[in-house]
PDB file of C-alpha atoms in Angstrom:
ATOM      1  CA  UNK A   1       0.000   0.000   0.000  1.00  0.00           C
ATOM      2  CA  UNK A   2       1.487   3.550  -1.286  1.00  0.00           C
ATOM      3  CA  UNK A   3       0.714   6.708   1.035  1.00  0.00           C
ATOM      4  CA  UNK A   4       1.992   9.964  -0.356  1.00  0.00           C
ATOM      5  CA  UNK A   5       2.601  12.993   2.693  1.00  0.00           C
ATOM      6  CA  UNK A   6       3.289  16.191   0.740  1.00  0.00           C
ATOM      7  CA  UNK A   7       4.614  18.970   2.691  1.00  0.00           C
ATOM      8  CA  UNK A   8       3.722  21.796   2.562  1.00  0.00           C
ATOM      9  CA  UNK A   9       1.789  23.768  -0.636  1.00  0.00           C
ATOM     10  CA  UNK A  10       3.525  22.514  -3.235  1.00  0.00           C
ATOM     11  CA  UNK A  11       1.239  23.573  -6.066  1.00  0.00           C
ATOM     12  CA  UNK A  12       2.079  26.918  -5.039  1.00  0.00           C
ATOM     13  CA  UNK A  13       5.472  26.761  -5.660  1.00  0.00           C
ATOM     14  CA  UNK A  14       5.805  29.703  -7.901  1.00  0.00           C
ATOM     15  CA  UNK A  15       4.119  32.281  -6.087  1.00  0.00           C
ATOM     16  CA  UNK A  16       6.495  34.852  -4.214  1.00  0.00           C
ATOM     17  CA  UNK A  17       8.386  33.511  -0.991  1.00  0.00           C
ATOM     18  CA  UNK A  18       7.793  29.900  -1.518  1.00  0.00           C
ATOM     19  CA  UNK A  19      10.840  27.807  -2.954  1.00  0.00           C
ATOM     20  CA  UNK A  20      11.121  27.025  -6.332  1.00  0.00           C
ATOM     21  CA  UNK A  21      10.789  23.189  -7.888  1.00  0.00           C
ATOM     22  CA  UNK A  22      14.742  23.473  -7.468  1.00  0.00           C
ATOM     23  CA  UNK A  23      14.210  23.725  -4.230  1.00  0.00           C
ATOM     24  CA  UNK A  24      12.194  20.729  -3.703  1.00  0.00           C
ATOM     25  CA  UNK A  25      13.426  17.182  -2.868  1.00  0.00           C
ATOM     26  CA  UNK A  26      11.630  13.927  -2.606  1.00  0.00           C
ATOM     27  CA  UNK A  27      12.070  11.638  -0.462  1.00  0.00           C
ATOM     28  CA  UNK A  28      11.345   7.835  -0.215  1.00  0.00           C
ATOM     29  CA  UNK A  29      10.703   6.812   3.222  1.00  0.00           C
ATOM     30  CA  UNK A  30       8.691   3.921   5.518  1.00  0.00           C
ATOM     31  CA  UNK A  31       5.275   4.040   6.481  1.00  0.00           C
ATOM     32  CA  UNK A  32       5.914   4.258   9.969  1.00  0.00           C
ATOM     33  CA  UNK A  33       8.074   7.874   9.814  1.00  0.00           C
ATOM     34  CA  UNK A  34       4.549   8.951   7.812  1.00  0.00           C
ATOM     35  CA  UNK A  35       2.040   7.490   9.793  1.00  0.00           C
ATOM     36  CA  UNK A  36       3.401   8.019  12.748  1.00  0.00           C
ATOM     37  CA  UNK A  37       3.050  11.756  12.048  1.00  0.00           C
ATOM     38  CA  UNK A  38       6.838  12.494  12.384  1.00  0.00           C
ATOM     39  CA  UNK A  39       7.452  13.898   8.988  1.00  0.00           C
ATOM     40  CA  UNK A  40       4.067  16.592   9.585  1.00  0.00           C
ATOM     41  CA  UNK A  41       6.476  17.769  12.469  1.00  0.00           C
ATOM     42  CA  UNK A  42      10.234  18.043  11.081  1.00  0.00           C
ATOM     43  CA  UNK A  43       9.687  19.178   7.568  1.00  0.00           C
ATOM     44  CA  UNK A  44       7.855  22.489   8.363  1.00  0.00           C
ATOM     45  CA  UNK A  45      11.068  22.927  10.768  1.00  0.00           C
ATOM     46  CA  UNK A  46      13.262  22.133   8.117  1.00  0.00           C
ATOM     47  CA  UNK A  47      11.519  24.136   5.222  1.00  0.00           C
ATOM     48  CA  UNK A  48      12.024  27.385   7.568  1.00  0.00           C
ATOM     49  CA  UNK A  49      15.339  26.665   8.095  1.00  0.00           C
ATOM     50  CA  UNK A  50      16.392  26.025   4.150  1.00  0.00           C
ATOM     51  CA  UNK A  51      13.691  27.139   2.211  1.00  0.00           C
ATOM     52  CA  UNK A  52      13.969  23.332   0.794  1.00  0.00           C
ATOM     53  CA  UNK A  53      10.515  21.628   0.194  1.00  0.00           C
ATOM     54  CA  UNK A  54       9.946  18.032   1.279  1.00  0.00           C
ATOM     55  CA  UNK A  55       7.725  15.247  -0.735  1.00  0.00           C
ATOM     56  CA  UNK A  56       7.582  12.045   1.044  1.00  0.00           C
ATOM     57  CA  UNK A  57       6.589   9.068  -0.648  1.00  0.00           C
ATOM     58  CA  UNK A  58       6.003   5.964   2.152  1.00  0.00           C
ATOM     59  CA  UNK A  59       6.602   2.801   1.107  1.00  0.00           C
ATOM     60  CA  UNK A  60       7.545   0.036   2.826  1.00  0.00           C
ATOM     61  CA  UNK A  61      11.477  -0.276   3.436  1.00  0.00           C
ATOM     62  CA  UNK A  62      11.914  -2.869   0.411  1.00  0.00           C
ATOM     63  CA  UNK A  63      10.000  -0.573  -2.009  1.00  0.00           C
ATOM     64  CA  UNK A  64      11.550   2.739  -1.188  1.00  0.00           C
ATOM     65  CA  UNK A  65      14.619   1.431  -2.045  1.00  0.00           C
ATOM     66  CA  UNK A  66      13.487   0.214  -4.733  1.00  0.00           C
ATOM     67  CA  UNK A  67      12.160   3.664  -5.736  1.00  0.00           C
ATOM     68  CA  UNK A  68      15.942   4.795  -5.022  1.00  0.00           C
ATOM     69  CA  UNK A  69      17.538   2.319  -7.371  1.00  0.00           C
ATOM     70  CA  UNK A  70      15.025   3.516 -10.072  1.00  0.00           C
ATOM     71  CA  UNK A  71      15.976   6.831  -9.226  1.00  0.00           C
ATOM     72  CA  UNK A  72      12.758   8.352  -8.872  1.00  0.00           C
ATOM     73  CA  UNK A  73      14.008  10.082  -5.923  1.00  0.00           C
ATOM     74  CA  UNK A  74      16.362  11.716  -4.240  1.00  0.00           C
ATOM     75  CA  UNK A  75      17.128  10.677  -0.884  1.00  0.00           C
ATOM     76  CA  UNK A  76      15.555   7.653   1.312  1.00  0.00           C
ATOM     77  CA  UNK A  77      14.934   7.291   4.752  1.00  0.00           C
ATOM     78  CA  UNK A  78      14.209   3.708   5.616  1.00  0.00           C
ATOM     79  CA  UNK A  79      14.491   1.258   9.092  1.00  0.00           C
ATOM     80  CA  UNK A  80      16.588  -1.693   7.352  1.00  0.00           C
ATOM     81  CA  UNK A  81      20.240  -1.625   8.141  1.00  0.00           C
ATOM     82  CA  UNK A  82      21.692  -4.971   6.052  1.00  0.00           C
ATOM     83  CA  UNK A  83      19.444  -3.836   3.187  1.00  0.00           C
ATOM     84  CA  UNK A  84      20.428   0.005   3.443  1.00  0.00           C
ATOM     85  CA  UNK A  85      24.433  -1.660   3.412  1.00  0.00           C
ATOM     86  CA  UNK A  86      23.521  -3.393   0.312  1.00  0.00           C
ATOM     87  CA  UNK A  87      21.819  -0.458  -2.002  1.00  0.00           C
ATOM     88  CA  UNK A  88      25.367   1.684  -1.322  1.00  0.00           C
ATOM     89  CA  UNK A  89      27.706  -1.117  -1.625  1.00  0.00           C
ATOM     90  CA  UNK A  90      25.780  -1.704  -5.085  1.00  0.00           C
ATOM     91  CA  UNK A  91      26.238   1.865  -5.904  1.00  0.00           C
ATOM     92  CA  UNK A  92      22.444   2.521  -5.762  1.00  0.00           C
ATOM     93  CA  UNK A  93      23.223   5.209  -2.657  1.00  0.00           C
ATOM     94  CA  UNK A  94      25.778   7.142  -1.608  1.00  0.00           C
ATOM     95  CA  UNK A  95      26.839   8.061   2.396  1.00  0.00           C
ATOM     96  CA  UNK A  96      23.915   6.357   4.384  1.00  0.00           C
ATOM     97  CA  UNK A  97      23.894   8.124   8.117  1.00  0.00           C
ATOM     98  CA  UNK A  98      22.012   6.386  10.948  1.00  0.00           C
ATOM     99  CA  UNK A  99      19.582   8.918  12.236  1.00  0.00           C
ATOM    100  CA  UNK A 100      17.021   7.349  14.953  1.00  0.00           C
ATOM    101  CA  UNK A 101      15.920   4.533  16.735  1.00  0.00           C
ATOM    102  CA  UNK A 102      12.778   3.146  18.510  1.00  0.00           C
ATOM    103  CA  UNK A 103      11.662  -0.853  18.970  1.00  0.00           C
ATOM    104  CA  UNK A 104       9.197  -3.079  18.231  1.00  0.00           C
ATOM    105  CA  UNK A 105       6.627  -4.410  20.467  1.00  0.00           C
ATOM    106  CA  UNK A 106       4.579  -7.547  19.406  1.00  0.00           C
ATOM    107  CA  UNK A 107       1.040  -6.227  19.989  1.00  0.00           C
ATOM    108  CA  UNK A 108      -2.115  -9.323  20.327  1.00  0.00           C
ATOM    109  CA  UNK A 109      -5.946  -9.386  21.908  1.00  0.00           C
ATOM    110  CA  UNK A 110      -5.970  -9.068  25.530  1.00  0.00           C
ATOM    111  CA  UNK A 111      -7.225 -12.447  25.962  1.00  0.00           C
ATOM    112  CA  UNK A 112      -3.719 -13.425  25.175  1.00  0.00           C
ATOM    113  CA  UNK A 113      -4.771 -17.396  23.463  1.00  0.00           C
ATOM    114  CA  UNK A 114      -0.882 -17.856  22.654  1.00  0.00           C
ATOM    115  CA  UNK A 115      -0.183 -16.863  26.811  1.00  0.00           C
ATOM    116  CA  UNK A 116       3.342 -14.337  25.813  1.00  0.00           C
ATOM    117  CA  UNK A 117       1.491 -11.354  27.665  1.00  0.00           C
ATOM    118  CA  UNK A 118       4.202  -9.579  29.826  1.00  0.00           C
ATOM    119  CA  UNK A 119       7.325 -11.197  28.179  1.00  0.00           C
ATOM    120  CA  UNK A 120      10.416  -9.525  26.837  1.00  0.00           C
ATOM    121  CA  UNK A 121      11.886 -12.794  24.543  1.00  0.00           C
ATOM    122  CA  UNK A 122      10.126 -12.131  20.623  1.00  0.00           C
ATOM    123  CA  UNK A 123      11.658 -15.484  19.993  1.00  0.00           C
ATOM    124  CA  UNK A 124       9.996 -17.506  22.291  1.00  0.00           C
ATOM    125  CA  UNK A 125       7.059 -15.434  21.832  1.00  0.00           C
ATOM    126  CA  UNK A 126       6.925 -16.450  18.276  1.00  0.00           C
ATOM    127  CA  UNK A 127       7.209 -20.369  19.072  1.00  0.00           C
ATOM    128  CA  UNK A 128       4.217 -20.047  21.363  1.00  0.00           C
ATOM    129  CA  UNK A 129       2.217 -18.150  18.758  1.00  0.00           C
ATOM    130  CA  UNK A 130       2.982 -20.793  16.096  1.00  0.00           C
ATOM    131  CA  UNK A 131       2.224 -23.919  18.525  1.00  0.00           C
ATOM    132  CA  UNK A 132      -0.721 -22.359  19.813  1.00  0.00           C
ATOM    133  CA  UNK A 133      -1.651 -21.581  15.823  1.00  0.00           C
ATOM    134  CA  UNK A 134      -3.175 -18.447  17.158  1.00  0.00           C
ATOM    135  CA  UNK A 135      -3.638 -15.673  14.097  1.00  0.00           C
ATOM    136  CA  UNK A 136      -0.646 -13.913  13.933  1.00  0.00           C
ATOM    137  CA  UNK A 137      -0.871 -10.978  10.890  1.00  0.00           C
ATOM    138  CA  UNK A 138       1.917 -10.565   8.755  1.00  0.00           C
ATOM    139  CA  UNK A 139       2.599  -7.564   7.085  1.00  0.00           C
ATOM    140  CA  UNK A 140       4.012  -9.523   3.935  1.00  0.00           C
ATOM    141  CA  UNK A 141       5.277  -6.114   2.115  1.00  0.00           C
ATOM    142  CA  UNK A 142       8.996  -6.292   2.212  1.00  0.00           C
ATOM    143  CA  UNK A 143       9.398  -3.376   4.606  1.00  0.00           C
ATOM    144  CA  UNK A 144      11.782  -3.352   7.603  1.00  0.00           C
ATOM    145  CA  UNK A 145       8.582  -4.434  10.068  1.00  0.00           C
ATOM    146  CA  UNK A 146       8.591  -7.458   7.572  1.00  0.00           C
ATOM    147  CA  UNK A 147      12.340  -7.937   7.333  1.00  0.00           C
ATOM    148  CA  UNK A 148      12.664  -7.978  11.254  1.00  0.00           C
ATOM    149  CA  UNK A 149       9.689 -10.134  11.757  1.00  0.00           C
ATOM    150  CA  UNK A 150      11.079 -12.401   8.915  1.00  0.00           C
ATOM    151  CA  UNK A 151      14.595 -12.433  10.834  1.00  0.00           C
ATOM    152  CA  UNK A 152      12.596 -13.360  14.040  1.00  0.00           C
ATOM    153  CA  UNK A 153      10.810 -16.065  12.872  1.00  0.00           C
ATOM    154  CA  UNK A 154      13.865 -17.557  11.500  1.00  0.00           C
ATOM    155  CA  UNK A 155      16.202 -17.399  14.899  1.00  0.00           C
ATOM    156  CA  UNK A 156      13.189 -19.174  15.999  1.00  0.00           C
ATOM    157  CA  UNK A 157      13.202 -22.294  13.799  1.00  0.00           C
ATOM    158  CA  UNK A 158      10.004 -21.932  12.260  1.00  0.00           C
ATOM    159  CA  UNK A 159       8.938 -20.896   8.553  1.00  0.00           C
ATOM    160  CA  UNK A 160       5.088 -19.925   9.136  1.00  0.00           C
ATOM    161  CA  UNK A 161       2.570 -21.073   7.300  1.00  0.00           C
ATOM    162  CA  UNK A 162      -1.370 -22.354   7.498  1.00  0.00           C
ATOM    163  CA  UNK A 163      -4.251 -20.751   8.045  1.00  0.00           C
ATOM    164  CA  UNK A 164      -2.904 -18.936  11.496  1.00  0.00           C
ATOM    165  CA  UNK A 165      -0.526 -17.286   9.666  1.00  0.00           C
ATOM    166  CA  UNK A 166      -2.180 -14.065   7.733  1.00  0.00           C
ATOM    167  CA  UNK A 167       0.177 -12.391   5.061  1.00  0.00           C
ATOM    168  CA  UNK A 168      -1.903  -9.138   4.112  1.00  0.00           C
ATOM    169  CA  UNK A 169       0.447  -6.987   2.100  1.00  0.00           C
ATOM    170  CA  UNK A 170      -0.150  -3.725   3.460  1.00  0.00           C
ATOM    171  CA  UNK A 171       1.494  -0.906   5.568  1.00  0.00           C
ATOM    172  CA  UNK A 172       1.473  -0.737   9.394  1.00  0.00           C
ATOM    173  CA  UNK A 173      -1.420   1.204   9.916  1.00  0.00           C
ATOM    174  CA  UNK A 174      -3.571  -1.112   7.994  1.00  0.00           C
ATOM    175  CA  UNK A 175      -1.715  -3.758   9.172  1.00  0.00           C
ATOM    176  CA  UNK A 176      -3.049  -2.833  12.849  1.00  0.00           C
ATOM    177  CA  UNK A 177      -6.490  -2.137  11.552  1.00  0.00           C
ATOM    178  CA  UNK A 178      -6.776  -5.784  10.696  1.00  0.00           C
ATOM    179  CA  UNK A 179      -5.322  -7.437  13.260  1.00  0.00           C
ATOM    180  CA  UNK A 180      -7.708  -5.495  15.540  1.00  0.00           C
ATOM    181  CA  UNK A 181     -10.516  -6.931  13.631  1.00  0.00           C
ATOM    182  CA  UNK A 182      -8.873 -10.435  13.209  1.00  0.00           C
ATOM    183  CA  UNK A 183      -7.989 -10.212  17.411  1.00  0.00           C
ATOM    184  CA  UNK A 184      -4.459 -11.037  15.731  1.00  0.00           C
ATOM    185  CA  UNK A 185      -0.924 -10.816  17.204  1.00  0.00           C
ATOM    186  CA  UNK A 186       1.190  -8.485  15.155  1.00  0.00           C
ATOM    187  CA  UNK A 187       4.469  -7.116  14.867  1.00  0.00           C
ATOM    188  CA  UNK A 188       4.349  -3.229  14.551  1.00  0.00           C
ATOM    189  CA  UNK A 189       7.011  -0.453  15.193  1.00  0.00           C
ATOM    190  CA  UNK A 190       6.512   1.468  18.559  1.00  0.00           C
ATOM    191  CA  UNK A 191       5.773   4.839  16.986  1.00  0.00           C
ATOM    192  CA  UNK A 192       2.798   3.710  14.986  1.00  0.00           C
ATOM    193  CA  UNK A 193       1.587   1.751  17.734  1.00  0.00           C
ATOM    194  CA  UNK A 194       1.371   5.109  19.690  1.00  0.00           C
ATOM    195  CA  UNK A 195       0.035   7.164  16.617  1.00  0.00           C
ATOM    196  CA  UNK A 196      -2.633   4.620  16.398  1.00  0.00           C
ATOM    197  CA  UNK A 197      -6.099   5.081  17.358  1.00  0.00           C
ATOM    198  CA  UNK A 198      -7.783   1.829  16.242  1.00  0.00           C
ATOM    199  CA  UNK A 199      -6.337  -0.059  18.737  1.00  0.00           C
ATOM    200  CA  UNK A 200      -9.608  -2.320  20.024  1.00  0.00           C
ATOM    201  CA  UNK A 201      -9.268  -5.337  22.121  1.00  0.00           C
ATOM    202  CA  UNK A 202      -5.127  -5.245  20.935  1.00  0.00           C
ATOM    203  CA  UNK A 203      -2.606  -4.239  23.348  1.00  0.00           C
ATOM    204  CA  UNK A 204       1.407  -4.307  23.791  1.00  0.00           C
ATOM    205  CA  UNK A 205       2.404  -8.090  24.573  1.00  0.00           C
ATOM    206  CA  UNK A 206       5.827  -8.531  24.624  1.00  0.00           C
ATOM    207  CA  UNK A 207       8.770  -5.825  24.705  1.00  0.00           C
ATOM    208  CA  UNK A 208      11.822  -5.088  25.962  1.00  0.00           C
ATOM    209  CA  UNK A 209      14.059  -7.364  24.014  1.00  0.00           C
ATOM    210  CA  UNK A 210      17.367  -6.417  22.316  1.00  0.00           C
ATOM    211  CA  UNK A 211      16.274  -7.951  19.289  1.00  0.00           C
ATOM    212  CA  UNK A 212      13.416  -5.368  18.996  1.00  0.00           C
ATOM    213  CA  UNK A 213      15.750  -2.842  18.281  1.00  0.00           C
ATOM    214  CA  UNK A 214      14.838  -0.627  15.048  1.00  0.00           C
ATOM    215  CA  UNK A 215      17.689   1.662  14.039  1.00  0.00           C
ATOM    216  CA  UNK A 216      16.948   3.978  11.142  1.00  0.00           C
ATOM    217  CA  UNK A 217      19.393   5.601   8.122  1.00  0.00           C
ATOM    218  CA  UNK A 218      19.284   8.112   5.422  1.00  0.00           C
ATOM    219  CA  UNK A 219      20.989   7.828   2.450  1.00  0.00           C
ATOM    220  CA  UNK A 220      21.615   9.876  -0.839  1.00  0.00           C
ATOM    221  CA  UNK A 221      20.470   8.302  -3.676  1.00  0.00           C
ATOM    222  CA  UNK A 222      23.879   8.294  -5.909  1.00  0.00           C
ATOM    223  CA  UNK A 223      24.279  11.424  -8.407  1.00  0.00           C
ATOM    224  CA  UNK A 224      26.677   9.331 -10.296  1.00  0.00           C
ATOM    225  CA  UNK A 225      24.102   6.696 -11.565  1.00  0.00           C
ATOM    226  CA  UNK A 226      20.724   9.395 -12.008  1.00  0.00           C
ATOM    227  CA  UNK A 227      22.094  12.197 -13.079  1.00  0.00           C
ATOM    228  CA  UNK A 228      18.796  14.562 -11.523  1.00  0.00           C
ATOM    229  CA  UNK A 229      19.062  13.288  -8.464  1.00  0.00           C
ATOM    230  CA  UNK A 230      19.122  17.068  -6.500  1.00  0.00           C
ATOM    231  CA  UNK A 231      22.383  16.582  -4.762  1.00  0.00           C
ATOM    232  CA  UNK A 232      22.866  19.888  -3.351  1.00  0.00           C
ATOM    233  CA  UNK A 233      19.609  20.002  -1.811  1.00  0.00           C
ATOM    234  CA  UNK A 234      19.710  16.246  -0.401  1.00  0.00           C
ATOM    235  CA  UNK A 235      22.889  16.246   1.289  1.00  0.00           C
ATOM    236  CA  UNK A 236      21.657  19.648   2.640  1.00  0.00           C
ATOM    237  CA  UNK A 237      18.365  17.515   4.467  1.00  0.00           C
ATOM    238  CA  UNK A 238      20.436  14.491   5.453  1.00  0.00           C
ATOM    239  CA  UNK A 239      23.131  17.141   6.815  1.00  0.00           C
ATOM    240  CA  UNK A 240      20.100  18.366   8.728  1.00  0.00           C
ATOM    241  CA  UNK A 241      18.799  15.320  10.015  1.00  0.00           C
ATOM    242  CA  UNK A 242      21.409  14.574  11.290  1.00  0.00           C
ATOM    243  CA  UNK A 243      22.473  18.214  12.948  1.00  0.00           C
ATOM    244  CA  UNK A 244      21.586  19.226  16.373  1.00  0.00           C
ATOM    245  CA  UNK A 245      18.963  20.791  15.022  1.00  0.00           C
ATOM    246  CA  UNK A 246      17.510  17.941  12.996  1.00  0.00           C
ATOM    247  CA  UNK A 247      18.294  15.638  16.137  1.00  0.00           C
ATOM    248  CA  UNK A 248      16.145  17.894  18.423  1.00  0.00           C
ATOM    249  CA  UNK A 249      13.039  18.368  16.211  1.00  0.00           C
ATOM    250  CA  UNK A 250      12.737  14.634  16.086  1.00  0.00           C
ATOM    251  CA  UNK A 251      13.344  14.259  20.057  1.00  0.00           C
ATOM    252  CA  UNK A 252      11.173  16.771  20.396  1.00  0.00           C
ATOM    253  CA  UNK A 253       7.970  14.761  18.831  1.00  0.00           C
ATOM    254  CA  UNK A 254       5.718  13.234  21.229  1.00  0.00           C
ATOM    255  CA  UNK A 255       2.388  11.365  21.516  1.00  0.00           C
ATOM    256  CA  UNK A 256       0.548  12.002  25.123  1.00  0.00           C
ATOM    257  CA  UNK A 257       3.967  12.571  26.325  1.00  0.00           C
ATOM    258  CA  UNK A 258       5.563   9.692  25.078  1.00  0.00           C
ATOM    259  CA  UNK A 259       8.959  10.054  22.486  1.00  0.00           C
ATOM    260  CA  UNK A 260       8.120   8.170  19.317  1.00  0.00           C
ATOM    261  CA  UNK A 261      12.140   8.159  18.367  1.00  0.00           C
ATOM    262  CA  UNK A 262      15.321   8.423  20.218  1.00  0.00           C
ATOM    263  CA  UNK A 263      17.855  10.658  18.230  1.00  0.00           C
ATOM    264  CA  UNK A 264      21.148   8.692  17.504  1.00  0.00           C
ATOM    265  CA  UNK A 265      23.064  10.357  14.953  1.00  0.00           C
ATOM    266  CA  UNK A 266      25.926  11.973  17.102  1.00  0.00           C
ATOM    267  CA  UNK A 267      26.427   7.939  18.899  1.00  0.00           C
ATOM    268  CA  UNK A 268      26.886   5.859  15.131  1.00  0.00           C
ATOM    269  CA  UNK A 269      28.754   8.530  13.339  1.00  0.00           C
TER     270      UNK A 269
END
């Protein structure tokens, strides 16, 4: 499922004080930096600083960089690290920075049928899940949620499948939506879980493990191979991100008090 997050009036783009197409970037990022409403809060931030317009186009982690080997755009912004490695060691990307982090949380019905309510092991988690064959939904769309959840089912031995096992293709906001109406475990990143209003009879199951951990980079999409790829401008966000400034807009955005990502740039640099 494609979401496109356009900041701020682009169509206006000629009109006195607003920045010119040159001054425009587009970025491919995840759902969960979109949904989570993240991006609504740093770009106006970064716009006043620059004057440089943002497009985001939210695709899951597999497709945005996917979108970046096309070279459709000009930076991406995705929660993958091996596959991030990849795209610049295959000269798709240039320069990838590691920005954020948050977790994942598996997320089920309060009635708990697979009994993993209150623990902090995914793995084990997982194994009681599968022998339990209680619906576990899948988001089956190549993003980093998938990836990780992919990564976790292997350290646990088991390559789901059956009728328990729900692979649904979409984003993580959708992704919720159903398993709320399925009463479905899930895998979801912690910011959308807090963004997300839907939440039903679901609630946060297990947490807490290392393996949760969801570390996020930016990377220029390389000049060298798409010759419009906006440089200038795209080194000038990622130099931003990644800037105290850029590090303290995204600290600063909060759900009922609660941090949905935990600045990182100055630590992996």
């Amino acid at each position: 499922m494609r979401y496109v997050f356009v900041a701020g009036a682009l169509a206006l783009g000629s009109l006195p004080g607003l920045a010119s197409a040159q001054d425009s970037i587009t970025v491919a990022s995840t759902t969960s930096t979109e949904q989570s409403g993240l991006f609504g809060h740093i770009l106006p931030v970064f716009k006043d600083k620059t004057g440089i317009e943002v497009r985001v186009i939210a695709q899951g982690t597999g497709q945005a960089l996917d979108t970046g080997r096309r070279g459709d755009v000009d930076v991406v912004f995705v929660h993958a690290k091996a596959a991030e490695e990849e795209f610049v060691k295959e000269g798709s990307g240039i320069g990838r920075k590691e920005v954020m982090y948050n977790d994942f949380v598996i997320v089920g019905p309060g009635e708990d049928p697979a009994g993993i309510k209150g623990g902090n092991d995914a793995v084990a988690a997982l194994k009681k899940i599968s022998a339990a064959k209680a619906v576990f939904a899948s988001r089956g769309d190549d993003s980093g949620t998938h990836k990780a959840e992919l990564a976790l089912w292997e350290k646990a031995g088991i390559n789901p499948s059956g009728e328990w096992y729900r692979e649904l293709g979409t984003g993580m906001g959708p992704t919720l939506n159903t398993s709320s109406q399925m009463l479905a475990y899930t895998l979801t990143d912690r910011a959308t879980w807090l963004s997300f209003d839907n939440k039903g009879a679901l609630e946060v199951v297990v947490e807490g493990d290392s393996k949760l951990f969801n570390q996020y980079g930016v990377i220029l999409v390389n000049p060298g191979k798409h010759s419009h790829v906006k440089a200038k401008q795209g080194r000038a966000f990622i130099d931003w991100l990644v800037s105290k400034d850029g590090q303290n807009a995204i600290a600063e955005y909060k759900i009922n008090g609660q941090q949905l990502f935990f600045p990182n740039a100055a630590e992996t640099q």
